[in-house]
Amino acid sequence: MILIDGFKVSNEIKDELKIKIDQLISKGKKVPGLVTILVGDNPASKSYVNSKIKACAKIGMLSKIEELDSTTSEKALLELIDKYNNDPEYHGILVQLPLPDHIDENKVIEEISPQKDVDGFHPINVGNLVIGKETFYPCTPYGIVELLKRYNIDTKGKHVIVVGRSNIVGKPTANMMLQKKEGANSVVTICHSAANDLKQFTLQADILIAAIGRANFVTADMVKDGVVVIDVGINRIEDSSTEKGYRLVGDVKFDEVKEKASYITPVPKGVGPMTIAMLLKNTYEAYLRNEN
Ligand code: GUN
């Protein structure tokens, strides 16, 4: 079994980007900029946003957090997005999800300029992904595809089973793996929590992508020998022995599934750090498209 080290790969990608940004700086050019908007005080969201900002700083990217109160109106949020749509210092805009219930998530996503939509959530970018045109790939699916590529895992004609149908992970991952190009070209099945018998699907996976959001959900009896396992889950479970009072586990019961897998991602340090690295890559890409 080979452990897929997302932490190491994410650092390689950040190093590659840092070199490019250093070159911009040495030529006296503007650097790429990312603004992250956080509404409310969801602790997991706060922690993700802080990691994103730290990663920007590490590679010399301009970054800013806009922290808004949970009672912020939808109108105020839309106006703030519009301000950054028109701010040439910021090439990427990310609104951390989920948003408070009184704000319409779709409206917010649609307000972000598609050219600055480094999450790839705008319907124009989603549509471009589906038809194979230039787009921004959503960061977590992009990270998954990049991990498979950098570990030389053959995907052509393989049966990829995606467990989970979210707009952030499940659906875009399936669309990316379906693309007729290198690093994809797979046969793809999406299944989800409403399936009568999920195991009947997961057992068919050459590559299993678990993004169902339930701790330790995928067990050894649900996978075949030699499966490649990508665990997207980041679930907090109570653990009084840790300083924080919780620890992170994936959607896959790692200790038992690893015995059957040919490759597997751990949690933490698997897909999680890749999401951030690909966000930086998308922001750099947005910079190139806007500045050139
Ligand atoms: N919440 C959980 N994952 C994501 C993500 O990739 N982007 C945004 N904007 N919010 C998220």
PDB file of C-alpha atoms and ligand atoms in Angstrom:
ATOM      1  CA  MET A   1       0.000   0.000   0.000  1.00  0.00           C
ATOM      2  CA  ILE A   2       1.250   3.461  -0.888  1.00  0.00           C
ATOM      3  CA  LEU A   3       0.239   6.379   1.302  1.00  0.00           C
ATOM      4  CA  ILE A   4      -0.640   9.405  -0.823  1.00  0.00           C
ATOM      5  CA  ASP A   5       1.056  12.320   0.897  1.00  0.00           C
ATOM      6  CA  GLY A   6      -1.115  15.343   0.146  1.00  0.00           C
ATOM      7  CA  PHE A   7       0.860  17.475   2.548  1.00  0.00           C
ATOM      8  CA  LYS A   8       4.094  16.875   0.640  1.00  0.00           C
ATOM      9  CA  VAL A   9       2.522  17.378  -2.791  1.00  0.00           C
ATOM     10  CA  SER A  10       0.765  20.549  -1.649  1.00  0.00           C
ATOM     11  CA  ASN A  11       4.106  21.945  -0.508  1.00  0.00           C
ATOM     12  CA  GLU A  12       5.643  21.103  -3.894  1.00  0.00           C
ATOM     13  CA  ILE A  13       2.852  23.027  -5.633  1.00  0.00           C
ATOM     14  CA  LYS A  14       3.258  25.979  -3.265  1.00  0.00           C
ATOM     15  CA  ASP A  15       7.023  25.986  -3.909  1.00  0.00           C
ATOM     16  CA  GLU A  16       6.387  25.996  -7.672  1.00  0.00           C
ATOM     17  CA  LEU A  17       4.036  28.962  -7.297  1.00  0.00           C
ATOM     18  CA  LYS A  18       6.418  30.805  -5.007  1.00  0.00           C
ATOM     19  CA  ILE A  19       9.118  30.677  -7.681  1.00  0.00           C
ATOM     20  CA  LYS A  20       6.693  32.230 -10.195  1.00  0.00           C
ATOM     21  CA  ILE A  21       5.651  34.952  -7.758  1.00  0.00           C
ATOM     22  CA  ASP A  22       9.278  35.709  -6.856  1.00  0.00           C
ATOM     23  CA  GLN A  23       9.911  36.226 -10.572  1.00  0.00           C
ATOM     24  CA  LEU A  24       7.024  38.722 -10.750  1.00  0.00           C
ATOM     25  CA  ILE A  25       8.391  40.556  -7.729  1.00  0.00           C
ATOM     26  CA  SER A  26      11.908  40.680  -9.164  1.00  0.00           C
ATOM     27  CA  LYS A  27      10.487  42.244 -12.341  1.00  0.00           C
ATOM     28  CA  GLY A  28       8.695  44.860 -10.226  1.00  0.00           C
ATOM     29  CA  LYS A  29       5.280  43.535 -11.229  1.00  0.00           C
ATOM     30  CA  LYS A  30       2.067  43.366  -9.274  1.00  0.00           C
ATOM     31  CA  VAL A  31       1.507  40.048  -7.408  1.00  0.00           C
ATOM     32  CA  PRO A  32      -1.651  37.918  -7.482  1.00  0.00           C
ATOM     33  CA  GLY A  33      -4.204  38.831  -4.806  1.00  0.00           C
ATOM     34  CA  LEU A  34      -6.926  36.794  -3.079  1.00  0.00           C
ATOM     35  CA  VAL A  35      -9.717  38.149  -0.901  1.00  0.00           C
ATOM     36  CA  THR A  36     -11.571  35.716   1.343  1.00  0.00           C
ATOM     37  CA  ILE A  37     -14.947  36.681   2.758  1.00  0.00           C
ATOM     38  CA  LEU A  38     -16.103  34.967   5.938  1.00  0.00           C
ATOM     39  CA  VAL A  39     -19.605  35.561   7.291  1.00  0.00           C
ATOM     40  CA  GLY A  40     -20.324  34.488  10.872  1.00  0.00           C
ATOM     41  CA  ASP A  41     -18.236  32.511  13.312  1.00  0.00           C
ATOM     42  CA  ASN A  42     -18.390  28.861  12.281  1.00  0.00           C
ATOM     43  CA  PRO A  43     -15.174  27.521  13.882  1.00  0.00           C
ATOM     44  CA  ALA A  44     -14.330  25.098  11.056  1.00  0.00           C
ATOM     45  CA  SER A  45     -14.813  27.858   8.448  1.00  0.00           C
ATOM     46  CA  LYS A  46     -12.618  30.215  10.488  1.00  0.00           C
ATOM     47  CA  SER A  47      -9.898  27.631  10.666  1.00  0.00           C
ATOM     48  CA  TYR A  48     -10.054  26.952   6.882  1.00  0.00           C
ATOM     49  CA  VAL A  49      -9.945  30.662   6.075  1.00  0.00           C
ATOM     50  CA  ASN A  50      -6.952  31.226   8.343  1.00  0.00           C
ATOM     51  CA  SER A  51      -5.102  28.366   6.648  1.00  0.00           C
ATOM     52  CA  LYS A  52      -5.832  29.883   3.227  1.00  0.00           C
ATOM     53  CA  ILE A  53      -4.519  33.290   4.267  1.00  0.00           C
ATOM     54  CA  LYS A  54      -1.394  31.798   5.844  1.00  0.00           C
ATOM     55  CA  ALA A  55      -0.694  29.848   2.642  1.00  0.00           C
ATOM     56  CA  CYS A  56      -0.996  33.031   0.543  1.00  0.00           C
ATOM     57  CA  ALA A  57       1.502  34.816   2.772  1.00  0.00           C
ATOM     58  CA  LYS A  58       3.920  31.904   2.554  1.00  0.00           C
ATOM     59  CA  ILE A  59       4.226  32.182  -1.221  1.00  0.00           C
ATOM     60  CA  GLY A  60       4.189  35.984  -1.425  1.00  0.00           C
ATOM     61  CA  MET A  61       0.603  36.393  -2.625  1.00  0.00           C
ATOM     62  CA  LEU A  62      -1.429  39.389  -1.532  1.00  0.00           C
ATOM     63  CA  SER A  63      -4.340  38.321   0.662  1.00  0.00           C
ATOM     64  CA  LYS A  64      -7.035  39.770   2.805  1.00  0.00           C
ATOM     65  CA  ILE A  65      -9.842  38.452   5.010  1.00  0.00           C
ATOM     66  CA  GLU A  66     -13.146  40.300   5.174  1.00  0.00           C
ATOM     67  CA  GLU A  67     -14.773  39.062   8.382  1.00  0.00           C
ATOM     68  CA  LEU A  68     -18.461  39.909   8.532  1.00  0.00           C
ATOM     69  CA  ASP A  69     -20.901  39.505  11.375  1.00  0.00           C
ATOM     70  CA  SER A  70     -23.414  36.614  11.128  1.00  0.00           C
ATOM     71  CA  THR A  71     -26.249  39.177  10.909  1.00  0.00           C
ATOM     72  CA  THR A  72     -24.781  40.846   7.800  1.00  0.00           C
ATOM     73  CA  SER A  73     -27.493  41.369   5.189  1.00  0.00           C
ATOM     74  CA  GLU A  74     -27.419  39.660   1.819  1.00  0.00           C
ATOM     75  CA  LYS A  75     -27.412  43.103   0.188  1.00  0.00           C
ATOM     76  CA  ALA A  76     -24.307  44.194   2.119  1.00  0.00           C
ATOM     77  CA  LEU A  77     -22.504  40.992   1.152  1.00  0.00           C
ATOM     78  CA  LEU A  78     -23.406  41.407  -2.530  1.00  0.00           C
ATOM     79  CA  GLU A  79     -22.128  44.991  -2.422  1.00  0.00           C
ATOM     80  CA  LEU A  80     -18.851  43.900  -0.888  1.00  0.00           C
ATOM     81  CA  ILE A  81     -18.394  41.260  -3.597  1.00  0.00           C
ATOM     82  CA  ASP A  82     -19.067  43.885  -6.210  1.00  0.00           C
ATOM     83  CA  LYS A  83     -16.409  46.130  -4.700  1.00  0.00           C
ATOM     84  CA  TYR A  84     -13.827  43.360  -5.146  1.00  0.00           C
ATOM     85  CA  ASN A  85     -15.112  42.512  -8.634  1.00  0.00           C
ATOM     86  CA  ASN A  86     -13.897  46.017  -9.499  1.00  0.00           C
ATOM     87  CA  ASP A  87     -10.680  46.024  -7.454  1.00  0.00           C
ATOM     88  CA  PRO A  88      -7.673  45.336  -9.731  1.00  0.00           C
ATOM     89  CA  GLU A  89      -5.453  44.333  -6.769  1.00  0.00           C
ATOM     90  CA  TYR A  90      -7.550  41.198  -6.141  1.00  0.00           C
ATOM     91  CA  HIS A  91      -7.673  38.550  -8.848  1.00  0.00           C
ATOM     92  CA  GLY A  92      -9.536  35.944  -6.830  1.00  0.00           C
ATOM     93  CA  ILE A  93     -12.609  36.225  -4.611  1.00  0.00           C
ATOM     94  CA  LEU A  94     -13.629  33.412  -2.275  1.00  0.00           C
ATOM     95  CA  VAL A  95     -16.755  33.495  -0.129  1.00  0.00           C
ATOM     96  CA  GLN A  96     -16.405  30.779   2.477  1.00  0.00           C
ATOM     97  CA  LEU A  97     -19.406  28.421   2.579  1.00  0.00           C
ATOM     98  CA  PRO A  98     -21.746  27.635   4.253  1.00  0.00           C
ATOM     99  CA  LEU A  99     -23.421  31.030   4.682  1.00  0.00           C
ATOM    100  CA  PRO A 100     -26.012  31.927   7.347  1.00  0.00           C
ATOM    101  CA  ASP A 101     -29.556  30.781   6.461  1.00  0.00           C
ATOM    102  CA  HIS A 102     -30.886  34.258   5.648  1.00  0.00           C
ATOM    103  CA  ILE A 103     -28.413  34.610   2.755  1.00  0.00           C
ATOM    104  CA  ASP A 104     -29.095  32.960  -0.607  1.00  0.00           C
ATOM    105  CA  GLU A 105     -25.914  31.050  -1.439  1.00  0.00           C
ATOM    106  CA  ASN A 106     -26.673  30.841  -5.155  1.00  0.00           C
ATOM    107  CA  LYS A 107     -27.215  34.589  -5.419  1.00  0.00           C
ATOM    108  CA  VAL A 108     -23.875  35.199  -3.710  1.00  0.00           C
ATOM    109  CA  ILE A 109     -21.995  32.806  -5.974  1.00  0.00           C
ATOM    110  CA  GLU A 110     -23.572  34.399  -9.043  1.00  0.00           C
ATOM    111  CA  GLU A 111     -22.452  37.853  -7.905  1.00  0.00           C
ATOM    112  CA  ILE A 112     -18.771  36.883  -8.069  1.00  0.00           C
ATOM    113  CA  SER A 113     -17.241  37.778 -11.415  1.00  0.00           C
ATOM    114  CA  PRO A 114     -16.633  34.470 -13.271  1.00  0.00           C
ATOM    115  CA  GLN A 115     -13.094  35.752 -14.033  1.00  0.00           C
ATOM    116  CA  LYS A 116     -12.392  36.010 -10.277  1.00  0.00           C
ATOM    117  CA  ASP A 117     -14.297  32.870  -9.229  1.00  0.00           C
ATOM    118  CA  VAL A 118     -11.307  30.871  -7.990  1.00  0.00           C
ATOM    119  CA  ASP A 119     -13.662  28.350  -6.346  1.00  0.00           C
ATOM    120  CA  GLY A 120     -15.152  27.514  -9.740  1.00  0.00           C
ATOM    121  CA  PHE A 121     -18.663  27.633  -8.296  1.00  0.00           C
ATOM    122  CA  HIS A 122     -20.216  30.236 -10.631  1.00  0.00           C
ATOM    123  CA  PRO A 123     -22.760  28.636 -13.011  1.00  0.00           C
ATOM    124  CA  ILE A 124     -20.709  29.864 -15.996  1.00  0.00           C
ATOM    125  CA  ASN A 125     -17.622  28.076 -14.716  1.00  0.00           C
ATOM    126  CA  VAL A 126     -19.635  24.973 -13.763  1.00  0.00           C
ATOM    127  CA  GLY A 127     -21.069  24.923 -17.289  1.00  0.00           C
ATOM    128  CA  ASN A 128     -17.632  25.366 -18.838  1.00  0.00           C
ATOM    129  CA  LEU A 129     -16.337  22.446 -16.769  1.00  0.00           C
ATOM    130  CA  VAL A 130     -19.173  20.212 -17.954  1.00  0.00           C
ATOM    131  CA  ILE A 131     -18.560  21.002 -21.642  1.00  0.00           C
ATOM    132  CA  GLY A 132     -14.766  20.918 -21.292  1.00  0.00           C
ATOM    133  CA  LYS A 133     -14.036  24.630 -21.885  1.00  0.00           C
ATOM    134  CA  GLU A 134     -11.550  26.812 -19.988  1.00  0.00           C
ATOM    135  CA  THR A 135     -12.803  27.290 -16.440  1.00  0.00           C
ATOM    136  CA  PHE A 136     -11.663  27.372 -12.848  1.00  0.00           C
ATOM    137  CA  TYR A 137     -11.707  23.837 -11.466  1.00  0.00           C
ATOM    138  CA  PRO A 138     -13.171  23.689  -7.951  1.00  0.00           C
ATOM    139  CA  CYS A 139     -10.219  23.384  -5.589  1.00  0.00           C
ATOM    140  CA  THR A 140     -10.902  20.045  -3.894  1.00  0.00           C
ATOM    141  CA  PRO A 141     -11.663  18.114  -7.113  1.00  0.00           C
ATOM    142  CA  TYR A 142      -8.655  19.821  -8.744  1.00  0.00           C
ATOM    143  CA  GLY A 143      -6.524  18.658  -5.814  1.00  0.00           C
ATOM    144  CA  ILE A 144      -7.766  15.089  -6.159  1.00  0.00           C
ATOM    145  CA  VAL A 145      -6.971  14.982  -9.877  1.00  0.00           C
ATOM    146  CA  GLU A 146      -3.534  16.489  -9.221  1.00  0.00           C
ATOM    147  CA  LEU A 147      -2.761  13.848  -6.560  1.00  0.00           C
ATOM    148  CA  LEU A 148      -3.721  11.023  -8.932  1.00  0.00           C
ATOM    149  CA  LYS A 149      -1.498  12.594 -11.610  1.00  0.00           C
ATOM    150  CA  ARG A 150       1.536  13.123  -9.402  1.00  0.00           C
ATOM    151  CA  TYR A 151       1.328   9.536  -8.146  1.00  0.00           C
ATOM    152  CA  ASN A 152       1.058   8.290 -11.769  1.00  0.00           C
ATOM    153  CA  ILE A 153      -2.187   6.495 -11.016  1.00  0.00           C
ATOM    154  CA  ASP A 154      -3.759   5.289 -14.226  1.00  0.00           C
ATOM    155  CA  THR A 155      -7.280   6.652 -14.593  1.00  0.00           C
ATOM    156  CA  LYS A 156      -8.071   5.885 -18.239  1.00  0.00           C
ATOM    157  CA  GLY A 157     -11.012   3.485 -18.484  1.00  0.00           C
ATOM    158  CA  LYS A 158     -10.972   2.900 -14.732  1.00  0.00           C
ATOM    159  CA  HIS A 159     -14.208   2.827 -12.803  1.00  0.00           C
ATOM    160  CA  VAL A 160     -14.285   5.837 -10.514  1.00  0.00           C
ATOM    161  CA  ILE A 161     -16.994   5.717  -7.879  1.00  0.00           C
ATOM    162  CA  VAL A 162     -17.745   9.055  -6.274  1.00  0.00           C
ATOM    163  CA  VAL A 163     -19.671   8.772  -3.016  1.00  0.00           C
ATOM    164  CA  GLY A 164     -21.391  12.114  -2.452  1.00  0.00           C
ATOM    165  CA  ARG A 165     -23.160  14.566  -4.744  1.00  0.00           C
ATOM    166  CA  SER A 166     -22.298  18.009  -3.395  1.00  0.00           C
ATOM    167  CA  ASN A 167     -21.741  20.963  -5.704  1.00  0.00           C
ATOM    168  CA  ILE A 168     -18.354  21.525  -4.015  1.00  0.00           C
ATOM    169  CA  VAL A 169     -16.892  18.027  -4.353  1.00  0.00           C
ATOM    170  CA  GLY A 170     -19.042  15.156  -5.664  1.00  0.00           C
ATOM    171  CA  LYS A 171     -20.475  16.627  -8.852  1.00  0.00           C
ATOM    172  CA  PRO A 172     -17.374  18.529 -10.049  1.00  0.00           C
ATOM    173  CA  THR A 173     -15.062  15.599  -9.243  1.00  0.00           C
ATOM    174  CA  ALA A 174     -17.226  13.309 -11.343  1.00  0.00           C
ATOM    175  CA  ASN A 175     -17.180  15.827 -14.192  1.00  0.00           C
ATOM    176  CA  MET A 176     -13.414  16.194 -14.059  1.00  0.00           C
ATOM    177  CA  MET A 177     -12.772  12.447 -14.087  1.00  0.00           C
ATOM    178  CA  LEU A 178     -15.099  12.124 -17.051  1.00  0.00           C
ATOM    179  CA  GLN A 179     -13.137  14.592 -19.235  1.00  0.00           C
ATOM    180  CA  LYS A 180     -11.647  13.097 -22.363  1.00  0.00           C
ATOM    181  CA  LYS A 181      -8.062  13.921 -21.489  1.00  0.00           C
ATOM    182  CA  GLU A 182      -4.965  12.706 -19.723  1.00  0.00           C
ATOM    183  CA  GLY A 183      -5.364  12.210 -16.001  1.00  0.00           C
ATOM    184  CA  ALA A 184      -9.086  11.580 -16.427  1.00  0.00           C
ATOM    185  CA  ASN A 185     -10.949   9.614 -19.116  1.00  0.00           C
ATOM    186  CA  SER A 186     -12.555   7.407 -16.482  1.00  0.00           C
ATOM    187  CA  VAL A 187     -15.887   5.639 -16.338  1.00  0.00           C
ATOM    188  CA  VAL A 188     -17.694   7.461 -13.559  1.00  0.00           C
ATOM    189  CA  THR A 189     -20.520   6.562 -11.220  1.00  0.00           C
ATOM    190  CA  ILE A 190     -21.887   8.961  -8.633  1.00  0.00           C
ATOM    191  CA  CYS A 191     -23.701   7.417  -5.698  1.00  0.00           C
ATOM    192  CA  HIS A 192     -24.908   8.945  -2.460  1.00  0.00           C
ATOM    193  CA  SER A 193     -26.606   8.508   0.879  1.00  0.00           C
ATOM    194  CA  ALA A 194     -30.034   7.816  -0.650  1.00  0.00           C
ATOM    195  CA  ALA A 195     -28.806   4.673  -2.442  1.00  0.00           C
ATOM    196  CA  ASN A 196     -30.617   1.528  -1.330  1.00  0.00           C
ATOM    197  CA  ASP A 197     -27.380  -0.417  -1.270  1.00  0.00           C
ATOM    198  CA  LEU A 198     -24.263   1.751  -1.442  1.00  0.00           C
ATOM    199  CA  LYS A 199     -21.941  -1.207  -1.049  1.00  0.00           C
ATOM    200  CA  GLN A 200     -23.048  -2.655  -4.377  1.00  0.00           C
ATOM    201  CA  PHE A 201     -21.508   0.466  -5.969  1.00  0.00           C
ATOM    202  CA  THR A 202     -18.435   0.980  -3.814  1.00  0.00           C
ATOM    203  CA  LEU A 203     -17.360  -2.626  -4.390  1.00  0.00           C
ATOM    204  CA  GLN A 204     -17.012  -1.855  -8.099  1.00  0.00           C
ATOM    205  CA  ALA A 205     -14.547   0.989  -7.588  1.00  0.00           C
ATOM    206  CA  ASP A 206     -11.060   0.926  -9.090  1.00  0.00           C
ATOM    207  CA  ILE A 207     -10.795   4.429  -7.642  1.00  0.00           C
ATOM    208  CA  LEU A 208     -13.093   5.306  -4.740  1.00  0.00           C
ATOM    209  CA  ILE A 209     -13.629   8.966  -3.888  1.00  0.00           C
ATOM    210  CA  ALA A 210     -15.375   9.301  -0.540  1.00  0.00           C
ATOM    211  CA  ALA A 211     -17.052  12.678  -0.058  1.00  0.00           C
ATOM    212  CA  ILE A 212     -20.156  11.868   1.927  1.00  0.00           C
ATOM    213  CA  GLY A 213     -19.301  13.802   5.082  1.00  0.00           C
ATOM    214  CA  ARG A 214     -19.775  10.947   7.563  1.00  0.00           C
ATOM    215  CA  ALA A 215     -16.976   9.869   9.868  1.00  0.00           C
ATOM    216  CA  ASN A 216     -15.493   6.418   9.158  1.00  0.00           C
ATOM    217  CA  PHE A 217     -18.354   5.585   6.792  1.00  0.00           C
ATOM    218  CA  VAL A 218     -16.456   3.442   4.261  1.00  0.00           C
ATOM    219  CA  THR A 219     -15.417   0.114   5.805  1.00  0.00           C
ATOM    220  CA  ALA A 220     -13.182  -2.668   4.486  1.00  0.00           C
ATOM    221  CA  ASP A 221     -16.104  -4.859   3.398  1.00  0.00           C
ATOM    222  CA  MET A 222     -17.211  -2.061   1.017  1.00  0.00           C
ATOM    223  CA  VAL A 223     -14.072  -2.063  -1.180  1.00  0.00           C
ATOM    224  CA  LYS A 224     -12.268  -4.541  -3.387  1.00  0.00           C
ATOM    225  CA  ASP A 225      -8.608  -5.507  -3.141  1.00  0.00           C
ATOM    226  CA  GLY A 226      -6.232  -3.075  -4.851  1.00  0.00           C
ATOM    227  CA  VAL A 227      -8.630  -0.123  -4.763  1.00  0.00           C
ATOM    228  CA  VAL A 228      -7.264   3.439  -4.863  1.00  0.00           C
ATOM    229  CA  VAL A 229      -8.943   5.374  -2.042  1.00  0.00           C
ATOM    230  CA  ILE A 230      -9.272   9.152  -1.938  1.00  0.00           C
ATOM    231  CA  ASP A 231     -10.803  10.308   1.329  1.00  0.00           C
ATOM    232  CA  VAL A 232     -12.261  13.811   1.146  1.00  0.00           C
ATOM    233  CA  GLY A 233     -13.913  13.762   4.568  1.00  0.00           C
ATOM    234  CA  ILE A 234     -12.859  16.165   7.298  1.00  0.00           C
ATOM    235  CA  ASN A 235     -15.026  15.188  10.253  1.00  0.00           C
ATOM    236  CA  ARG A 236     -14.474  16.474  13.766  1.00  0.00           C
ATOM    237  CA  ILE A 237     -15.076  13.802  16.381  1.00  0.00           C
ATOM    238  CA  GLU A 238     -14.900  14.365  20.119  1.00  0.00           C
ATOM    239  CA  ASP A 239     -11.668  13.263  21.737  1.00  0.00           C
ATOM    240  CA  SER A 240     -11.009  14.448  25.270  1.00  0.00           C
ATOM    241  CA  SER A 241      -7.403  13.213  25.093  1.00  0.00           C
ATOM    242  CA  THR A 242      -6.499  15.979  22.650  1.00  0.00           C
ATOM    243  CA  GLU A 243      -5.824  19.615  23.486  1.00  0.00           C
ATOM    244  CA  LYS A 244      -8.664  20.852  21.247  1.00  0.00           C
ATOM    245  CA  GLY A 245     -11.162  18.269  22.521  1.00  0.00           C
ATOM    246  CA  TYR A 246     -11.630  16.799  19.047  1.00  0.00           C
ATOM    247  CA  ARG A 247      -9.704  15.112  16.290  1.00  0.00           C
ATOM    248  CA  LEU A 248     -10.184  14.908  12.563  1.00  0.00           C
ATOM    249  CA  VAL A 249     -11.172  11.702  10.815  1.00  0.00           C
ATOM    250  CA  GLY A 250     -12.091  11.032   7.218  1.00  0.00           C
ATOM    251  CA  ASP A 251     -15.084   9.356   5.599  1.00  0.00           C
ATOM    252  CA  VAL A 252     -13.025   6.162   5.360  1.00  0.00           C
ATOM    253  CA  LYS A 253     -12.190   3.800   8.205  1.00  0.00           C
ATOM    254  CA  PHE A 254      -8.505   4.175   7.430  1.00  0.00           C
ATOM    255  CA  ASP A 255      -6.979   1.409   9.569  1.00  0.00           C
ATOM    256  CA  GLU A 256      -9.012  -1.371   8.024  1.00  0.00           C
ATOM    257  CA  VAL A 257      -9.441  -0.050   4.462  1.00  0.00           C
ATOM    258  CA  LYS A 258      -5.679   0.531   4.065  1.00  0.00           C
ATOM    259  CA  GLU A 259      -5.150  -3.233   4.298  1.00  0.00           C
ATOM    260  CA  LYS A 260      -7.004  -3.691   0.993  1.00  0.00           C
ATOM    261  CA  ALA A 261      -5.954  -0.499  -0.823  1.00  0.00           C
ATOM    262  CA  SER A 262      -3.126  -0.069  -3.340  1.00  0.00           C
ATOM    263  CA  TYR A 263      -3.062   3.692  -2.627  1.00  0.00           C
ATOM    264  CA  ILE A 264      -4.859   5.662   0.071  1.00  0.00           C
ATOM    265  CA  THR A 265      -4.973   9.255   1.313  1.00  0.00           C
ATOM    266  CA  PRO A 266      -4.800   9.861   5.066  1.00  0.00           C
ATOM    267  CA  VAL A 267      -6.842  12.391   7.075  1.00  0.00           C
ATOM    268  CA  PRO A 268      -5.397  14.839   7.946  1.00  0.00           C
ATOM    269  CA  LYS A 269      -2.608  15.558   5.421  1.00  0.00           C
ATOM    270  CA  GLY A 270      -4.326  13.995   2.437  1.00  0.00           C
ATOM    271  CA  VAL A 271      -6.788  15.923   0.294  1.00  0.00           C
ATOM    272  CA  GLY A 272      -7.182  18.840   2.762  1.00  0.00           C
ATOM    273  CA  PRO A 273      -3.854  20.607   2.086  1.00  0.00           C
ATOM    274  CA  MET A 274      -4.327  20.057  -1.663  1.00  0.00           C
ATOM    275  CA  THR A 275      -7.523  22.137  -1.607  1.00  0.00           C
ATOM    276  CA  ILE A 276      -5.518  25.118  -0.411  1.00  0.00           C
ATOM    277  CA  ALA A 277      -2.668  24.568  -2.869  1.00  0.00           C
ATOM    278  CA  MET A 278      -5.116  24.455  -5.786  1.00  0.00           C
ATOM    279  CA  LEU A 279      -6.831  27.607  -4.560  1.00  0.00           C
ATOM    280  CA  LEU A 280      -3.466  29.354  -4.813  1.00  0.00           C
ATOM    281  CA  LYS A 281      -2.935  27.858  -8.268  1.00  0.00           C
ATOM    282  CA  ASN A 282      -6.356  29.116  -9.388  1.00  0.00           C
ATOM    283  CA  THR A 283      -5.588  32.573  -8.018  1.00  0.00           C
ATOM    284  CA  TYR A 284      -2.315  32.642  -9.951  1.00  0.00           C
ATOM    285  CA  GLU A 285      -4.234  31.517 -13.058  1.00  0.00           C
ATOM    286  CA  ALA A 286      -6.838  34.273 -12.508  1.00  0.00           C
ATOM    287  CA  TYR A 287      -3.958  36.753 -12.278  1.00  0.00           C
ATOM    288  CA  LEU A 288      -2.484  35.570 -15.584  1.00  0.00           C
ATOM    289  CA  ARG A 289      -5.855  35.756 -17.342  1.00  0.00           C
ATOM    290  CA  ASN A 290      -6.609  39.237 -15.986  1.00  0.00           C
ATOM    291  CA  GLU A 291      -3.215  40.859 -16.257  1.00  0.00           C
ATOM    292  CA  ASN A 292      -2.378  39.594 -19.751  1.00  0.00           C
TER     293      ASN A 292
HETATM  294  N1  GUN B   1     -16.549  25.307   2.304  1.00  0.00           N
HETATM  295  C1  GUN B   1     -16.046  24.054   2.294  1.00  0.00           C
HETATM  296  N2  GUN B   1     -15.238  23.877   1.219  1.00  0.00           N
HETATM  297  C2  GUN B   1     -15.229  25.050   0.557  1.00  0.00           C
HETATM  298  C3  GUN B   1     -14.560  25.495  -0.628  1.00  0.00           C
HETATM  299  O1  GUN B   1     -13.835  24.761  -1.307  1.00  0.00           O
HETATM  300  N3  GUN B   1     -14.793  26.788  -0.977  1.00  0.00           N
HETATM  301  C4  GUN B   1     -15.612  27.605  -0.270  1.00  0.00           C
HETATM  302  N4  GUN B   1     -15.792  28.845  -0.701  1.00  0.00           N
HETATM  303  N5  GUN B   1     -16.249  27.221   0.823  1.00  0.00           N
HETATM  304  C5  GUN B   1     -16.051  25.950   1.234  1.00  0.00           C
END
